[in-house]
mmCIF file of C-alpha atoms in Angstrom:
data_model
loop_
_atom_site.group_PDB
_atom_site.id
_atom_site.type_symbol
_atom_site.label_atom_id
_atom_site.label_comp_id
_atom_site.label_asym_id
_atom_site.label_seq_id
_atom_site.Cartn_x
_atom_site.Cartn_y
_atom_site.Cartn_z
ATOM 1 C CA MET A 1 112.944 67.323 133.545
ATOM 2 C CA ALA A 2 110.270 69.857 132.633
ATOM 3 C CA ILE A 3 111.137 73.238 131.169
ATOM 4 C CA PRO A 4 111.344 75.792 134.004
ATOM 5 C CA ASP A 5 108.282 78.062 134.144
ATOM 6 C CA ASP A 6 110.327 81.232 133.740
ATOM 7 C CA VAL A 7 111.877 79.879 130.532
ATOM 8 C CA VAL A 8 108.454 78.878 129.175
ATOM 9 C CA LYS A 9 107.043 82.343 129.889
ATOM 10 C CA PHE A 10 110.048 84.109 128.370
ATOM 11 C CA VAL A 11 110.000 82.000 125.192
ATOM 12 C CA GLU A 12 106.221 82.257 124.794
ATOM 13 C CA LYS A 13 106.332 86.050 125.156
ATOM 14 C CA HIS A 14 109.030 86.113 122.481
ATOM 15 C CA ILE A 15 106.922 83.969 120.135
ATOM 16 C CA GLN A 16 103.881 86.188 120.737
ATOM 17 C CA LEU A 17 105.966 89.293 119.995
ATOM 18 C CA MET A 18 107.212 87.766 116.749
ATOM 19 C CA ILE A 19 103.638 86.853 115.767
ATOM 20 C CA SER A 20 102.451 90.402 116.410
ATOM 21 C CA GLN A 21 105.336 91.698 114.297
ATOM 22 C CA THR A 22 104.318 89.292 111.539
ATOM 23 C CA GLU A 23 100.815 90.735 111.658
ATOM 24 C CA THR A 24 102.262 94.238 111.333
ATOM 25 C CA TYR A 25 104.389 93.279 108.326
ATOM 26 C CA LEU A 26 101.712 91.117 106.696
ATOM 27 C CA PRO A 27 100.823 93.562 103.891
ATOM 28 C CA PHE A 28 104.507 93.789 102.935
ATOM 29 C CA ILE A 29 105.023 90.016 103.154
ATOM 30 C CA LYS A 30 102.097 89.302 100.822
ATOM 31 C CA VAL A 31 103.304 91.862 98.267
ATOM 32 C CA ALA A 32 106.983 90.927 98.476
ATOM 33 C CA PHE A 33 106.437 87.180 98.108
ATOM 34 C CA PRO A 34 103.399 86.751 95.828
ATOM 35 C CA TYR A 35 104.659 83.549 94.196
ATOM 36 C CA SER A 36 105.621 81.662 97.328
ATOM 37 C CA ASN A 37 103.455 78.600 97.836
ATOM 38 C CA ASN A 38 103.610 78.436 101.589
ATOM 39 C CA ILE A 39 104.752 81.597 103.295
ATOM 40 C CA ALA A 40 103.140 80.429 106.539
ATOM 41 C CA ASP A 41 105.686 77.597 106.814
ATOM 42 C CA GLY A 42 108.553 80.001 106.250
ATOM 43 C CA VAL A 43 107.265 82.455 108.838
ATOM 44 C CA TYR A 44 106.626 79.653 111.346
ATOM 45 C CA ASN A 45 110.141 78.285 110.820
ATOM 46 C CA LEU A 46 111.652 81.752 111.218
ATOM 47 C CA ILE A 47 109.746 82.411 114.451
ATOM 48 C CA THR A 48 110.508 78.953 115.840
ATOM 49 C CA GLY A 49 114.197 79.265 114.961
ATOM 50 C CA SER A 50 114.391 82.587 116.747
ATOM 51 C CA ALA A 51 112.552 81.166 119.770
ATOM 52 C CA LEU A 52 114.846 78.112 119.814
ATOM 53 C CA SER A 53 117.895 80.351 120.051
ATOM 54 C CA LEU A 54 116.276 82.236 122.923
ATOM 55 C CA PHE A 55 115.309 78.927 124.580
ATOM 56 C CA ILE A 56 118.902 77.663 124.514
ATOM 57 C CA ASN A 57 120.220 81.006 125.761
ATOM 58 C CA GLN A 58 117.865 80.884 128.746
ATOM 59 C CA TYR A 59 119.368 77.539 129.733
ATOM 60 C CA ALA A 60 122.895 78.876 129.216
ATOM 61 C CA LEU A 61 122.151 81.742 131.606
ATOM 62 C CA LYS A 62 121.282 79.128 134.221
ATOM 63 C CA MET A 63 124.495 77.197 133.416
ATOM 64 C CA LYS A 64 122.392 74.190 132.374
ATOM 65 C CA TYR A 65 121.774 72.202 129.225
ATOM 66 C CA PRO A 66 118.315 71.339 127.879
ATOM 67 C CA THR A 67 117.611 67.633 127.736
ATOM 68 C CA ALA A 68 116.094 65.757 124.804
ATOM 69 C CA GLU A 69 112.781 65.904 126.682
ATOM 70 C CA ASP A 70 113.136 69.691 127.013
ATOM 71 C CA PHE A 71 113.581 69.999 123.252
ATOM 72 C CA THR A 72 110.494 67.831 122.717
ATOM 73 C CA ASP A 73 108.552 70.084 125.081
ATOM 74 C CA PHE A 74 109.863 73.147 123.224
ATOM 75 C CA GLY A 75 108.524 71.660 119.981
ATOM 76 C CA LYS A 76 105.119 71.141 121.564
ATOM 77 C CA MET A 77 105.166 74.672 122.994
ATOM 78 C CA SER A 78 105.963 76.266 119.637
ATOM 79 C CA LEU A 79 103.542 74.041 117.701
ATOM 80 C CA LYS A 80 100.552 75.521 119.524
ATOM 81 C CA TYR A 81 101.224 78.804 117.656
ATOM 82 C CA ARG A 82 101.246 77.162 114.207
ATOM 83 C CA ASP A 83 97.542 77.644 113.479
ATOM 84 C CA GLN A 84 97.706 81.284 114.539
ATOM 85 C CA ILE A 85 100.434 81.907 111.955
ATOM 86 C CA ASP A 86 98.539 79.945 109.296
ATOM 87 C CA GLN A 87 95.513 82.216 109.741
ATOM 88 C CA PHE A 88 97.517 85.230 108.538
ATOM 89 C CA PHE A 89 97.888 83.662 105.100
ATOM 90 C CA LYS A 90 94.374 82.351 104.463
#
């Protein structure tokens, strides 16, 4: 079963919003965590965790459960934003 289009759009908009917020807070993040080796991983994990919660909630609203394949597709969907987050910290 593929992820419904409305869920994909909703989750992707959420991820894009979180990325734009990261860009806004970037000066603070770099000053607050100067000794962290890989802030990009932390930010990516935070954004993905937030999006995962939203993803599951979208299924709950439809009274459905995501399948293992849906979770795999979610991982692929969120992974395409990884490089964009990495660029903030280079």
